Tab-separated table of C-alpha atoms in Angstrom:
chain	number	residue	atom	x	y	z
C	1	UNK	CA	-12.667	31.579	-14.070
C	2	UNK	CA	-10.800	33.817	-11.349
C	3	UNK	CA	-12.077	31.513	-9.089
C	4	UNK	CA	-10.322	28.552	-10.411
C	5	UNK	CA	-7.034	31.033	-9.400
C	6	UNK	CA	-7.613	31.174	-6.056
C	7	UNK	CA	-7.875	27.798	-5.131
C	8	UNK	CA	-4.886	26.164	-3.324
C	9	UNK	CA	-4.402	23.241	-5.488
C	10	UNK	CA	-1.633	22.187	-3.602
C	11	UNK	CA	-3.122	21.425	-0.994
C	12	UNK	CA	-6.597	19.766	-2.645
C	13	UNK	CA	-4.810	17.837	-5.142
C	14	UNK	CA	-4.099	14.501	-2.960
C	15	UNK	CA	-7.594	14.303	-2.730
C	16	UNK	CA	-8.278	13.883	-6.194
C	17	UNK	CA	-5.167	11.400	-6.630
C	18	UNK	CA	-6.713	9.483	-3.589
C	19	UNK	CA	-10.081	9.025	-5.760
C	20	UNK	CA	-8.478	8.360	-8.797
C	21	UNK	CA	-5.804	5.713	-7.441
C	22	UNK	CA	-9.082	4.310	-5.840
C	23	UNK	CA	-10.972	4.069	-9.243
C	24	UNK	CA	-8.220	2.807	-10.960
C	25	UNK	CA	-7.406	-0.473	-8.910
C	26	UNK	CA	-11.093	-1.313	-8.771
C	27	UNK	CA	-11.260	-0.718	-12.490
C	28	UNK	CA	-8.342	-3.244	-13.059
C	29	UNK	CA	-9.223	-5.113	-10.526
C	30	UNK	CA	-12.729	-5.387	-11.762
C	31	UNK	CA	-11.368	-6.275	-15.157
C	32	UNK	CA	-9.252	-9.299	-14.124
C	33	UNK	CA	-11.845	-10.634	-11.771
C	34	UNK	CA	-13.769	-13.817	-13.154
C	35	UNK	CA	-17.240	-13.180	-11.639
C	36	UNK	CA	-18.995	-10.259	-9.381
C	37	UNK	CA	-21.977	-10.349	-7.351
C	38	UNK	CA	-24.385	-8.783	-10.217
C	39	UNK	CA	-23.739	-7.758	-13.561
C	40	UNK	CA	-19.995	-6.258	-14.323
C	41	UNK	CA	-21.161	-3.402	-16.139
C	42	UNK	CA	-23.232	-2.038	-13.159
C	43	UNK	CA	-20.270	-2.094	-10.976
C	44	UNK	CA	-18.801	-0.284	-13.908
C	45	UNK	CA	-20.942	2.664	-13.693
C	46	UNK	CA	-20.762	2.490	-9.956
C	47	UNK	CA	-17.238	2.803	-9.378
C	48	UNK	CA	-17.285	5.811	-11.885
C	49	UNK	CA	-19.932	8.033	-11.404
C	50	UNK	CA	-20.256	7.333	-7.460
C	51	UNK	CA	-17.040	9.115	-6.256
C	52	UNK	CA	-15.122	7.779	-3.317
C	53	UNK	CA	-17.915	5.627	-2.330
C	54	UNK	CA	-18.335	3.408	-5.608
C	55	UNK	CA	-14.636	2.002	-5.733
C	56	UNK	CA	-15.374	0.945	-1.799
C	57	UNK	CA	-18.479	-0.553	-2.049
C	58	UNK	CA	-17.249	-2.714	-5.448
C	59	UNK	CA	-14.132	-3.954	-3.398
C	60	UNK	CA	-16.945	-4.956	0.108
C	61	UNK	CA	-19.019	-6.032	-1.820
C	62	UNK	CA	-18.873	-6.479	-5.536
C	63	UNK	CA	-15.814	-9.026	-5.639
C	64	UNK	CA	-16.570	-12.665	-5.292
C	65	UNK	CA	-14.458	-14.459	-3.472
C	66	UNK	CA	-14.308	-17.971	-4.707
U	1	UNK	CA	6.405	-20.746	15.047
U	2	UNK	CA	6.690	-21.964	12.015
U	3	UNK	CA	3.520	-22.096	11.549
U	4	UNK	CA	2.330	-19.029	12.661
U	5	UNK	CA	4.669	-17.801	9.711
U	6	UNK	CA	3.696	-19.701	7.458
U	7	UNK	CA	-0.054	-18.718	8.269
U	8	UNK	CA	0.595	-15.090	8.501
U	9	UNK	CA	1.928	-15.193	5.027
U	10	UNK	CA	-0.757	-17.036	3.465
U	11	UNK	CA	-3.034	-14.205	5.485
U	12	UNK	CA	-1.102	-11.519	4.050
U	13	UNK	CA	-0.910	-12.379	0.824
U	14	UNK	CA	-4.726	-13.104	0.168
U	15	UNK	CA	-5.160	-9.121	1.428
U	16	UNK	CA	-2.146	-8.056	-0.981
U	17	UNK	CA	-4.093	-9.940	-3.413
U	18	UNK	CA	-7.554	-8.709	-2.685
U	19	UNK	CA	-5.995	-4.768	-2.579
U	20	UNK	CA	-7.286	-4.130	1.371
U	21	UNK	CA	-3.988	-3.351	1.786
U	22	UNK	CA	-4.358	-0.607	0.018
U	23	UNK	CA	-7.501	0.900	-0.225
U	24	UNK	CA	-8.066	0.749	3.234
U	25	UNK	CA	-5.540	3.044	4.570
U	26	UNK	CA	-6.719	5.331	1.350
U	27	UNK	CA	-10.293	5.799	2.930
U	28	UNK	CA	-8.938	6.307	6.196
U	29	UNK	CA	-6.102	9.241	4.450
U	30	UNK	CA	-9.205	10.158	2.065
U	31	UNK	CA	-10.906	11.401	5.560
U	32	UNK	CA	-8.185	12.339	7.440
U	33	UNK	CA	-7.861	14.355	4.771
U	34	UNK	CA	-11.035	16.522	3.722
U	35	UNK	CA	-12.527	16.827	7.440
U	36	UNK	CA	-9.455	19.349	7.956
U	37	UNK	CA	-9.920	20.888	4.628
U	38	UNK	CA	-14.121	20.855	4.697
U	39	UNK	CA	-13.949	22.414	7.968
U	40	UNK	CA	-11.448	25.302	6.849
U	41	UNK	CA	-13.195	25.915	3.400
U	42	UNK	CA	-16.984	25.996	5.160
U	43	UNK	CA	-17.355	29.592	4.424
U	44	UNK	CA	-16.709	29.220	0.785
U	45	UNK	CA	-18.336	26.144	0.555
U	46	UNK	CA	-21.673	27.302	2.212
U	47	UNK	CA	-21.192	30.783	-0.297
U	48	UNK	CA	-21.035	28.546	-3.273
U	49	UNK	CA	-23.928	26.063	-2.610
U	50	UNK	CA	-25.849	27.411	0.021
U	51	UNK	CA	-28.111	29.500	-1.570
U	52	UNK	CA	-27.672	31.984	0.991
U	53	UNK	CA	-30.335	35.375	0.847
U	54	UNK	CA	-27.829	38.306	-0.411
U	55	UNK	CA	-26.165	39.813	2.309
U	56	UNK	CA	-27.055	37.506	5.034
U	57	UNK	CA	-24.185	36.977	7.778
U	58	UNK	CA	-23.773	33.209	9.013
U	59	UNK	CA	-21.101	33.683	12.078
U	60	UNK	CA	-18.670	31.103	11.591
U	61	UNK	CA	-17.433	29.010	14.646
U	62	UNK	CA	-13.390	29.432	15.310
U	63	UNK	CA	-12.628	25.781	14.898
U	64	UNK	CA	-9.490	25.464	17.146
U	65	UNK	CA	-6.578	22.445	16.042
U	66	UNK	CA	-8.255	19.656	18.714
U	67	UNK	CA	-11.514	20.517	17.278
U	68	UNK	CA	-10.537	19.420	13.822
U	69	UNK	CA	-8.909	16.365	15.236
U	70	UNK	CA	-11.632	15.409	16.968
U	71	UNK	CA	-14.031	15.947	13.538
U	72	UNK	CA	-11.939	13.346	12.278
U	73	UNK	CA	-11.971	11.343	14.596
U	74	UNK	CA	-15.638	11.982	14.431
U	75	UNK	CA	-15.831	10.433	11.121
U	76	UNK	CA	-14.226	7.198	11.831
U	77	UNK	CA	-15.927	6.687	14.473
U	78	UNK	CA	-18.925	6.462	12.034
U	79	UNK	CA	-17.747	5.801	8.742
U	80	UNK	CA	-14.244	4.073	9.740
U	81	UNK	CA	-15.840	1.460	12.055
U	82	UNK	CA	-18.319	0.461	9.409
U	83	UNK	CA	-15.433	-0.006	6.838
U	84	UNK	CA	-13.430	-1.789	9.019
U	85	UNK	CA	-16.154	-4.030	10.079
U	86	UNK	CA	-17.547	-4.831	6.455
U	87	UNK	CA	-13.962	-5.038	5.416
U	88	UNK	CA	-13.359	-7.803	7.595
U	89	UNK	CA	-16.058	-9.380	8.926
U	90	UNK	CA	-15.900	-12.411	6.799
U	91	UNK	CA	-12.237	-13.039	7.637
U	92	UNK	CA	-12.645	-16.813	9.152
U	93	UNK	CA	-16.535	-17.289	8.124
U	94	UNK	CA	-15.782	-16.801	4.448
U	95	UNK	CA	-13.517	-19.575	4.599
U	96	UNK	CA	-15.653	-21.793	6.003
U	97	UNK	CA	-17.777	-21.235	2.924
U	98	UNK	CA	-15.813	-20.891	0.579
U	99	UNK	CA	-13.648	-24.423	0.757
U	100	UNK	CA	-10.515	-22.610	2.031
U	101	UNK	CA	-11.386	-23.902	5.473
U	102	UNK	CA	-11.363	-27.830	4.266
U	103	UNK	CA	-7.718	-27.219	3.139
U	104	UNK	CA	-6.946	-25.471	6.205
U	105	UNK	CA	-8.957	-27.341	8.967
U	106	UNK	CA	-7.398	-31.140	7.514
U	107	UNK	CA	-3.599	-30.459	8.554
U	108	UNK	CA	-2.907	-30.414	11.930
U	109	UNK	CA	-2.538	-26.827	13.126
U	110	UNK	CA	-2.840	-25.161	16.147
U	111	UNK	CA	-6.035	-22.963	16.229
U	112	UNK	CA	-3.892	-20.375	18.492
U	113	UNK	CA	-1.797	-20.074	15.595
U	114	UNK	CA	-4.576	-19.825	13.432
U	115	UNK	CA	-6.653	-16.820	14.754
U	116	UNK	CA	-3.516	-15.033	15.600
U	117	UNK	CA	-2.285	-15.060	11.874
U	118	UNK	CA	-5.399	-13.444	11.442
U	119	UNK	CA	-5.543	-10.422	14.065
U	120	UNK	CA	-2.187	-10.021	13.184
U	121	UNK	CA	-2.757	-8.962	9.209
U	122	UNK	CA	-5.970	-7.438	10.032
U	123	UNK	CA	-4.807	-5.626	13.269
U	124	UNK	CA	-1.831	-4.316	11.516
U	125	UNK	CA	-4.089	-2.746	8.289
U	126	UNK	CA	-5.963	-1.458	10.637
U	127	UNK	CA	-3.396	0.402	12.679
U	128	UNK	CA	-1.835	1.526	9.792
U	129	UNK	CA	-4.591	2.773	8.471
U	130	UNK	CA	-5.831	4.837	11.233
U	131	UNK	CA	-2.339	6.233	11.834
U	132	UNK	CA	-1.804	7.098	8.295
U	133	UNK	CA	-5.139	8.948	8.268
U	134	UNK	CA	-4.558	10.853	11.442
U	135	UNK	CA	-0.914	11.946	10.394
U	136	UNK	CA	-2.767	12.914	7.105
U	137	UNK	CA	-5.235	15.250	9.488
U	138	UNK	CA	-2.420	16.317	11.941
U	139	UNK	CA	-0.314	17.785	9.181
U	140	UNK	CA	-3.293	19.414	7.264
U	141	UNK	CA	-4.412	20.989	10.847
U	142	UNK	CA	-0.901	22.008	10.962
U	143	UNK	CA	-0.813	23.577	8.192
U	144	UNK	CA	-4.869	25.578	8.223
U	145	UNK	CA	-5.480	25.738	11.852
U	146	UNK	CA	-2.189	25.778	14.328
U	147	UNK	CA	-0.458	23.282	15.676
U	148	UNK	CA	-0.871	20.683	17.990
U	149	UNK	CA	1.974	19.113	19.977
U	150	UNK	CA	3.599	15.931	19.197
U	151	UNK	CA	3.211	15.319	22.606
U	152	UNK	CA	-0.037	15.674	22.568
U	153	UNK	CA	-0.690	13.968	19.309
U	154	UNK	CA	0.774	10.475	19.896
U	155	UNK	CA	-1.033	10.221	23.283
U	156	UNK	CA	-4.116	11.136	21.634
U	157	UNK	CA	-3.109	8.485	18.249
U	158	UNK	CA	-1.768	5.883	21.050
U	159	UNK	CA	-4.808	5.723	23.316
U	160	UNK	CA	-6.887	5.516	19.919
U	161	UNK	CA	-5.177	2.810	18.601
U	162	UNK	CA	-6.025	0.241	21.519
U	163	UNK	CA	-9.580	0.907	20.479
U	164	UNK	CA	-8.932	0.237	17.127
U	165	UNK	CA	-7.328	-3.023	17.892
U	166	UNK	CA	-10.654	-3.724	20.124
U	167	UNK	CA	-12.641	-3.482	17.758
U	168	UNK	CA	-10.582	-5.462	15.117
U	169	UNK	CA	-10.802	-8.317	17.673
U	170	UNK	CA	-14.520	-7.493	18.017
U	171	UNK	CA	-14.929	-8.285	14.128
U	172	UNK	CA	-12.109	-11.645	14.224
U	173	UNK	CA	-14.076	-13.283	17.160
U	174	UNK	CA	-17.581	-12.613	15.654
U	175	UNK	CA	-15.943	-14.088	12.542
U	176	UNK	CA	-15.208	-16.964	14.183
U	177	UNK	CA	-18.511	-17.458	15.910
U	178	UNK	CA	-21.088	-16.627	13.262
U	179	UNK	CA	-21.739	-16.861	9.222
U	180	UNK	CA	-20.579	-13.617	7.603
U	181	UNK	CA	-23.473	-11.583	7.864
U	182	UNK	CA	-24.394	-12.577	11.610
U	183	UNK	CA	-21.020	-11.531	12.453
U	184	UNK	CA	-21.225	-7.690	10.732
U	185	UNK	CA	-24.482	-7.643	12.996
U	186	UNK	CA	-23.166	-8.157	15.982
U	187	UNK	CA	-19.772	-6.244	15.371
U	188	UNK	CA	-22.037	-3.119	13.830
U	189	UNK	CA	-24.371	-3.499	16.875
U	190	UNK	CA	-21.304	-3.834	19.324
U	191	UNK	CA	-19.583	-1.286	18.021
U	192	UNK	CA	-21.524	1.706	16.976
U	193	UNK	CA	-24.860	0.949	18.938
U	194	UNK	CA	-23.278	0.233	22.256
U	195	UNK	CA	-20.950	3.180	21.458
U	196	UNK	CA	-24.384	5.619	20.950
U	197	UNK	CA	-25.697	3.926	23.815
U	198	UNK	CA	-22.509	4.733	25.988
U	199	UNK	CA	-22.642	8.556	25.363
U	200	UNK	CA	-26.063	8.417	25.938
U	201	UNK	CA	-26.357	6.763	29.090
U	202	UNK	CA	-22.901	6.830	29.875
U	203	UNK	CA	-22.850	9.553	32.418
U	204	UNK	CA	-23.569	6.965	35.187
U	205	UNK	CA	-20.069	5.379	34.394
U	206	UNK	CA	-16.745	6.701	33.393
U	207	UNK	CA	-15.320	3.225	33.026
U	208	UNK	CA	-15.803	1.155	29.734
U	209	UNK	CA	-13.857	0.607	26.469
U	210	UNK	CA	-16.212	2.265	24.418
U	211	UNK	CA	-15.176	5.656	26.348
U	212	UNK	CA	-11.612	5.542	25.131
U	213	UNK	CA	-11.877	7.651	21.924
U	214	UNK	CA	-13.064	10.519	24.201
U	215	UNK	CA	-10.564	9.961	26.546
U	216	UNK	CA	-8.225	9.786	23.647
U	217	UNK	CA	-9.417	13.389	22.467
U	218	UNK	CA	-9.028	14.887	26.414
U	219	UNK	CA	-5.020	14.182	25.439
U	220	UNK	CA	-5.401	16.952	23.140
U	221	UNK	CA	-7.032	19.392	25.418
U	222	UNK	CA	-5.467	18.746	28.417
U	223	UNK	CA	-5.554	15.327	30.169
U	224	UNK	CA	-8.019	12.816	30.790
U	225	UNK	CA	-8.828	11.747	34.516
U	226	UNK	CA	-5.772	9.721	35.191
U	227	UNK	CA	-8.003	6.854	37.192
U	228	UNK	CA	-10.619	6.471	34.823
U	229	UNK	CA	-8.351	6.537	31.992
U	230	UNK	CA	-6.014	3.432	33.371
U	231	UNK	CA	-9.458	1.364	34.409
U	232	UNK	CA	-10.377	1.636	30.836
U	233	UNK	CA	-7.191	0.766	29.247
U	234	UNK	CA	-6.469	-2.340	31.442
U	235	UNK	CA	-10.511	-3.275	30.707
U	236	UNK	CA	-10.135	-2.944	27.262
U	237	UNK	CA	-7.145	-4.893	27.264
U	238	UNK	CA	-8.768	-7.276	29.176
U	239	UNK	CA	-11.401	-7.702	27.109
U	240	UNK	CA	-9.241	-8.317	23.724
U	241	UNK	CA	-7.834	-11.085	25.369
U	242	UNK	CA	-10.807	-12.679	26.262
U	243	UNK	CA	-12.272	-12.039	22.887
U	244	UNK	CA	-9.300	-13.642	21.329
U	245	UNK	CA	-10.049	-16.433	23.757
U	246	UNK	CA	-13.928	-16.774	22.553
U	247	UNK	CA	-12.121	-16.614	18.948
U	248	UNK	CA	-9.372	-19.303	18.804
U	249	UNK	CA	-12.640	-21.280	21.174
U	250	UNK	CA	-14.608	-20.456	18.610
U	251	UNK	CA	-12.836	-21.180	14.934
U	252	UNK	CA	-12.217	-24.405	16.448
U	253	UNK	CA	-15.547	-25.525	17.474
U	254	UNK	CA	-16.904	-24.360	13.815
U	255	UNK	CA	-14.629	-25.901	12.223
U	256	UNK	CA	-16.373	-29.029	11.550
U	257	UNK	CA	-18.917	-26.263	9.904
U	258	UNK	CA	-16.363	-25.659	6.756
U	259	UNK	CA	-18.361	-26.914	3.358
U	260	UNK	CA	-16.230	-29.631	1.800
């Protein structure tokens, strides 16, 4: 793990907090929302697993705006 | 004027509401961020997934400060024209569709007022985005590369932004003019086509809008060719207005289109 020692987490970090501020509002976002184009659980799993790009491509295309 | 208020808060509310607000300028940050970072850590990226043969020596390019810039730069091109374009290309067609128009379109407003509330919100996001991104890049280059003037910078970041307003109109006035996905069409095929198509081809001009994000990048290097560079600007310019002419024409002409 010596590895893990030298990377400059300072200056990596914001990415991660970018992604994860990103996956949160969708999440929430997703869970207030009345309907979504397609099933909510798929959009689920796709603003999980499918890093930066998920949470984008729910908030394009995933919300329906009524 | 009161209108226009009153319109530009109903416009920026419904993006408060629907978060493109926020995560808008995050993808633009997100990439402003890692191109800086991918480009410095490419050695030890390429050593921990390349599968390189053992003791096999890749020479490494010597990425100078406007290099990196220009990567970013790079990426929105690609990536942050297509966001911004699928972000808002349903800005006045969706509400035709969706009813908001009818509750709109019945009280008497001024269709000047109307569109502008519009480019306004959506101009602004995008500016803000871009800008936050490339401060986001400038600082990281800072800080991995060497520095690049301020100077420098904010001629690069100002010449950049009146593209970034172009295309915004670009997206409003197809908006205007077409159901949602006609207008992404024509704003993807107007922006990213034409722009391949200009760097192509475009060595037999050196005056169109779709050359100012080079010309923005020759700010960093040194200076673009004063003559060309003004042509381009007042063109571009030019055409926003008339685009925002073909919109206001436009929203008001479909209006009778809005489902009741």
């Amino acid at each position: 793990m010596e590895e893990l020692q030298g990377v400059p987490w300072g200056i990596i970090t914001p990415i991660f907090i970018i992604q994860f501020i990103l996956l949160v509002v969708a999440l929430i976002d997703l869970a207030k929302i009345h309907q979504t184009n397609g099933p909510k659980w798929v959009w689920v799993l796709v603003i999980i697993f499918i890093s930066i790009f998920g949470p984008i491509t729910y908030f394009i295309a995933g919300r329906k705006q009524a | 004027m009161r209108e226009l208020i009153v319109l530009f808060q109903k416009e920026w509310r419904e993006n408060t509401r629907n978060y493109k607000f926020l995560w808008v300028p995050l993808v633009f940050i997100f990439f402003g961020l890692s191109e800086p970072l991918t480009s410095y850590y490419l050695p030890q990226i390429l050593d921990a997934v390349g599968n390189m043969p053992e003791g096999s020596v890749f020479p490494m390019p010597d990425f100078t400060p406007a290099q990196v810039i220009m990567a970013t730069m790079g990426q929105y091109q690609f990536i942050g024209m297509l966001v911004l374009v699928l972000a808002f290309m349903g800005t006045i067609s969706r509400e035709r569709k969706n009813g908001t128009g009818t509750l709109i379109y019945v009280r008497p407003i001024s269709y000047i007022n109307y569109f502008l509330s519009k480019w306004k919100v959506v101009g602004l996001i995008a500016l803000v985005s871009v800008w936050l991104g490339l401060l986001t890049s400038w600082y990281y280059t800072g800080l991995l590369f060497g520095k690049i003037e301020a100077v420098d910078f904010l001629a690069f970041a100002g010449t950049y932004s009146v593209w970034i307003l172009f295309v915004v109109t670009i997206v409003l006035a197809m908006s205007a003019w077409l159901p949602t996905g006609g207008a992404a069409g024509v704003s993807l095929l107007l922006v990213l086509l034409v722009q391949i198509a200009d760097s192509l081809l475009g060595a037999y001009w050196t005056i169109s809008p779709w050359k100012l994000s080079i010309y923005a990048t020759e700010w960093l290097t040194g200076s673009p060719d004063s003559g060309d560079f003004w042509w381009s600007m007042v063109i571009t310019i030019v055409a926003i207005i008339a685009l925002m002419m073909f919109g206001v024409w436009m929203s008001k002409r479909n209006a009778s289109k809005t489902k009741v």
